[in-house]
Structure formats: structure tokens, C-alpha cells
PDB file of C-alpha atoms and ligand atoms in Angstrom:
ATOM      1  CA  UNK A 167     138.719 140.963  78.089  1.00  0.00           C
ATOM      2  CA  UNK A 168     138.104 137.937  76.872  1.00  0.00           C
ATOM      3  CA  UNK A 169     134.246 136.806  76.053  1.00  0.00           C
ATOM      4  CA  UNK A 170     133.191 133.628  77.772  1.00  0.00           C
ATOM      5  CA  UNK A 171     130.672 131.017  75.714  1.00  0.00           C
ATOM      6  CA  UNK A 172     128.664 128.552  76.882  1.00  0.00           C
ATOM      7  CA  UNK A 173     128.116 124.729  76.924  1.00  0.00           C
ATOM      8  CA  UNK A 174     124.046 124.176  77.690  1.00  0.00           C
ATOM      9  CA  UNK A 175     124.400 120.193  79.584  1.00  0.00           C
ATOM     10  CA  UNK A 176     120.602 118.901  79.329  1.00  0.00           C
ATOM     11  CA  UNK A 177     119.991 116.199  81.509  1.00  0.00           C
ATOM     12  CA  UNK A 178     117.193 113.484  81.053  1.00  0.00           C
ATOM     13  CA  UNK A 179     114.486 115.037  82.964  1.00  0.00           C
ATOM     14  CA  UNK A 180     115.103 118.379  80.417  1.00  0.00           C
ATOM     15  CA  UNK A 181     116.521 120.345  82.933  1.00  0.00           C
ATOM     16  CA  UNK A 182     119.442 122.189  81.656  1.00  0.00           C
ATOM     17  CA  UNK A 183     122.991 123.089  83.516  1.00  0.00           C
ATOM     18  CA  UNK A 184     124.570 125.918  81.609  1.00  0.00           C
ATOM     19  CA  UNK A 185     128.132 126.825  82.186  1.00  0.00           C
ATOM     20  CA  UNK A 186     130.079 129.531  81.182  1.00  0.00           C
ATOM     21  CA  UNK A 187     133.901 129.684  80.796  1.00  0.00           C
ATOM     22  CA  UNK A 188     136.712 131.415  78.119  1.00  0.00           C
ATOM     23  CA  UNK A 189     137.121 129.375  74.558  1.00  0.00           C
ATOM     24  CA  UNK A 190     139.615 126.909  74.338  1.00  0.00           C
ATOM     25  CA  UNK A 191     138.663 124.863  76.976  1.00  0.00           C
ATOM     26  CA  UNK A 192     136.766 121.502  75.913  1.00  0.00           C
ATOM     27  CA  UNK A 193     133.276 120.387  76.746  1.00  0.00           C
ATOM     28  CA  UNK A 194     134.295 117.639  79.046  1.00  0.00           C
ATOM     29  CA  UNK A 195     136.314 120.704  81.228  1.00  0.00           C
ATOM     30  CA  UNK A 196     133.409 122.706  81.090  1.00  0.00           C
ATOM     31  CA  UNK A 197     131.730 119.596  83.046  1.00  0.00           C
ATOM     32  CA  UNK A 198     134.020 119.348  85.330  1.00  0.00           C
ATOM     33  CA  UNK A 199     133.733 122.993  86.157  1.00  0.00           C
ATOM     34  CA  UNK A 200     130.184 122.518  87.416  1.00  0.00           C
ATOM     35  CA  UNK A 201     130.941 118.756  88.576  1.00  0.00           C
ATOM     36  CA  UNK A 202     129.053 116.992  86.622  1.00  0.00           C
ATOM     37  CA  UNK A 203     128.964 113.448  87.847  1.00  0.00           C
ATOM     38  CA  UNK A 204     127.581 112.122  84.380  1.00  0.00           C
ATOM     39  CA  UNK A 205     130.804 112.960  82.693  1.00  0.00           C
ATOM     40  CA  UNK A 206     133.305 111.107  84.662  1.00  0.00           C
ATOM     41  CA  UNK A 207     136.523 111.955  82.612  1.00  0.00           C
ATOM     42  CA  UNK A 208     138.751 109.516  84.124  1.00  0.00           C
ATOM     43  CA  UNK A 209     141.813 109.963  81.284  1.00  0.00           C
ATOM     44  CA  UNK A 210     141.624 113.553  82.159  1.00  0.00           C
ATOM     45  CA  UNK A 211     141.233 114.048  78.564  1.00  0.00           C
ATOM     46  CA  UNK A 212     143.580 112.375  76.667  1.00  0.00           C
ATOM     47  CA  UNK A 213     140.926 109.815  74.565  1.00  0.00           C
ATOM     48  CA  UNK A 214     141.869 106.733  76.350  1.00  0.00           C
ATOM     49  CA  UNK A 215     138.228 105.980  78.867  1.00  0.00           C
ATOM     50  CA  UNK A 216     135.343 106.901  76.791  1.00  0.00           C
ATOM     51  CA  UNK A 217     133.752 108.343  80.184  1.00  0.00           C
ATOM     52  CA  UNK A 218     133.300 111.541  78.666  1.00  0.00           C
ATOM     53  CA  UNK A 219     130.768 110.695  76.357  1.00  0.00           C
ATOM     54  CA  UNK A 220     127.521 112.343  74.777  1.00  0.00           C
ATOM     55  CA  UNK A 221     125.450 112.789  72.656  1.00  0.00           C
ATOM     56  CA  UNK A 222     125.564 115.913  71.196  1.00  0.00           C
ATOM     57  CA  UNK A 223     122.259 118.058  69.845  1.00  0.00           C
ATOM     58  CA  UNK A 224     121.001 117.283  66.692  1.00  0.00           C
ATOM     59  CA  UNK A 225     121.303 121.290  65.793  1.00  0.00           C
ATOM     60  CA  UNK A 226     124.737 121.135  66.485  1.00  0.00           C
ATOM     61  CA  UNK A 227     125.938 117.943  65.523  1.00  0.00           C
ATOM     62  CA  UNK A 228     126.923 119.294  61.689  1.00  0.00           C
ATOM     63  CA  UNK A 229     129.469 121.751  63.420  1.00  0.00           C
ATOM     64  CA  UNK A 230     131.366 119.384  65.346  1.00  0.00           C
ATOM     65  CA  UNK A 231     131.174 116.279  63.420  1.00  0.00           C
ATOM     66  CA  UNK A 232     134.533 117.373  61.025  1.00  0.00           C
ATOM     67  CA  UNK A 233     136.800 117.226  64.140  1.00  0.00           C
ATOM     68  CA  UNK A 234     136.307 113.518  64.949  1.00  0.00           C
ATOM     69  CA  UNK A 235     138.681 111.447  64.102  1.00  0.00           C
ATOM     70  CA  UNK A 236     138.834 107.658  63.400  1.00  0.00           C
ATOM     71  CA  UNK A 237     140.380 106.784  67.253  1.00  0.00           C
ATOM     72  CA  UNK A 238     137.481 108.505  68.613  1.00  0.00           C
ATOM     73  CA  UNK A 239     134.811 106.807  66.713  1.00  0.00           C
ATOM     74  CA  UNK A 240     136.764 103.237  67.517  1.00  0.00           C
ATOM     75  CA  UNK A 241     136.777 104.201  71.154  1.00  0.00           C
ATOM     76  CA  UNK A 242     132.752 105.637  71.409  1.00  0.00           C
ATOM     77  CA  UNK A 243     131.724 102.169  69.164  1.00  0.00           C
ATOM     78  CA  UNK A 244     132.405 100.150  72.445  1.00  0.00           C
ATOM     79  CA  UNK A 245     130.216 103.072  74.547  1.00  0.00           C
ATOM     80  CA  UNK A 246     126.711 101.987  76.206  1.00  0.00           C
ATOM     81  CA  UNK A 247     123.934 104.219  74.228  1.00  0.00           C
ATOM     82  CA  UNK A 248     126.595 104.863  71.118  1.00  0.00           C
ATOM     83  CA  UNK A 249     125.032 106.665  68.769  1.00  0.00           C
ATOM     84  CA  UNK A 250     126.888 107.329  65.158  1.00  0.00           C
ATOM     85  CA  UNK A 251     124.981 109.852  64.039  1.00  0.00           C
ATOM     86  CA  UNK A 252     125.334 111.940  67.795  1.00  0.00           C
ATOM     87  CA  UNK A 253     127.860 110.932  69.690  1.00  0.00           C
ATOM     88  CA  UNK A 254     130.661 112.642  70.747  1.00  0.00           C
ATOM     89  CA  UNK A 255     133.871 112.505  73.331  1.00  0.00           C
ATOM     90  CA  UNK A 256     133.440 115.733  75.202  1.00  0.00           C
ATOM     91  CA  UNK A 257     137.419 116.047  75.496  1.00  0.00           C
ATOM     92  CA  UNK A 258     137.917 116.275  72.084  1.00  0.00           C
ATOM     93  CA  UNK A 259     135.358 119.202  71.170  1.00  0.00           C
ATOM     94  CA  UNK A 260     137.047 122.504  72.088  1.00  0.00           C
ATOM     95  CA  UNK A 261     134.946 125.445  72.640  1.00  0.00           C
ATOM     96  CA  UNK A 262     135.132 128.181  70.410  1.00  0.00           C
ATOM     97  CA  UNK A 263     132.904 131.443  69.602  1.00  0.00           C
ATOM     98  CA  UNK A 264     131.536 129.703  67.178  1.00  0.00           C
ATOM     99  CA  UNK A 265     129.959 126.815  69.576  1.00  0.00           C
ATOM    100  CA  UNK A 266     129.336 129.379  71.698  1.00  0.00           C
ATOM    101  CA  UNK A 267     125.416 127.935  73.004  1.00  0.00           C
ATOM    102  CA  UNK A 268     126.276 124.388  71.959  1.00  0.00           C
ATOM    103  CA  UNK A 269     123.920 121.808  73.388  1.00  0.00           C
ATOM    104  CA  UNK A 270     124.800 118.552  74.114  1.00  0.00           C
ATOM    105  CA  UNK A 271     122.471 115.825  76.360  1.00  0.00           C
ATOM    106  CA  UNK A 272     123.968 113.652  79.118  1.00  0.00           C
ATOM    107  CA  UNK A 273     123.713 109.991  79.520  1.00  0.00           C
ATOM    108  CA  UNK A 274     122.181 108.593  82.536  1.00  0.00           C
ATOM    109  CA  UNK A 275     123.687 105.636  81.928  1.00  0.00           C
ATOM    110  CA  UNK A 276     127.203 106.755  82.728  1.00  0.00           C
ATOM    111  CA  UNK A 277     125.632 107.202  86.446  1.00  0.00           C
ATOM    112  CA  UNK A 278     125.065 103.754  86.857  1.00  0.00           C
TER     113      UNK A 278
HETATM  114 FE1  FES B 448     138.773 110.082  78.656  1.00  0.00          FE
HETATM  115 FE2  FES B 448     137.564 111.884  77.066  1.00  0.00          FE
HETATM  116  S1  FES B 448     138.144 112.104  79.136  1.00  0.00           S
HETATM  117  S2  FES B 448     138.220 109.888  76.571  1.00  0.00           S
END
């Protein structure tokens, strides 16, 4: 059987949305799974909108820096609330046992 991890979504007022599904998937699908309206996704994941932006925890950031590449950075430099040293485009982190508990905050601003 395969062991599920877990994204933890924070939202502004601190509450936290925690969702559960098998590695392999990527944050911005583990968003979707508990419809998350601040995470929009409208390239369904293939690095072209930028809607699936956050910022990603501060304790976590070192882990999932390495995977970005120079197309993502170009596309989140144009994002509202960019932040180099935290943002991240939730399609392109895929889960794995070791993010297992990753914590990553959404942006209100995507609601607006
Ligand atoms: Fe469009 Fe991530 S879903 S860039």
C-alpha cells in the first residue's frame, strides 16, 4: 500500500488546510484536490499562467529550491507578491516522502 504525505496550505488568517494524497502528485494537484480557490491553475500545470503560485515556508524552502529552473523564475518575476527568496510554482514541486509535511502559505492576492 502505498503511504500518502501531506501538503499543509496555510492561509492568511493562519488557519491551515492539510491534504493528504500518494507521492508523485504536485502541490498545485494537491490544491485542487481540496479546491482551493487561491491556486487557480489555469495551464493545468504545464508552467505557462503563473496562477499556481506561493510562497513556500521558510523551513522548507532549502529542499525545493534545487528543482527550479530558469523558466520558472522568468515566469514567477512577473507574479504580484514575488518573492525570490520563497516563491514557488506549485506545479512544478512534486511530492515526495521526503516533503512529506511541506508547508507552503497562500496568496490572498490571487483571490482578487
Ligand atoms: Fe500554470 Fe503552474 S499551473 S504555471
Amino acid at each position: 500500500m502505498t503511504k500518502h504525505v501531506s501538503v499543509n496550505f496555510v492561509h492568511s488568517d493562519g488557519h491551515k488546510t492539510v491534504v493528504k494524497m500518494a507521492p508523485g502528485f504536485s502541490v498545485m494537484e494537491f490544491a485542487r484536490e481540496a479546491d482551493l480557490p487561491h491556486i487557480p491553475a489555469t495551464c493545468g500545470g504545464s508552467m505557462a499562467c503563473g496562477t499556481c503560485h506561493v510562497h513556500v515556508n521558510s523551513v522548507w524552502y532549502d529542499k525545493v529550491k534545487l528543482e527550479k529552473d530558469s523558466l520558472e523564475e522568468e515566469i514567477l518575476e512577473y507574479e504580484k507578491g514575488y518573492k525570490p527568496n520563497c516563491s514557488r510554482l506549485s506545479c512544478q514541486i512534486q511530492m515526495n516522502e521526503e516533503l512529506d509535511g511541506l508547508t507552503v502559505n497562500l496568496r490572498d492576492d490571487e483571490l482578487l
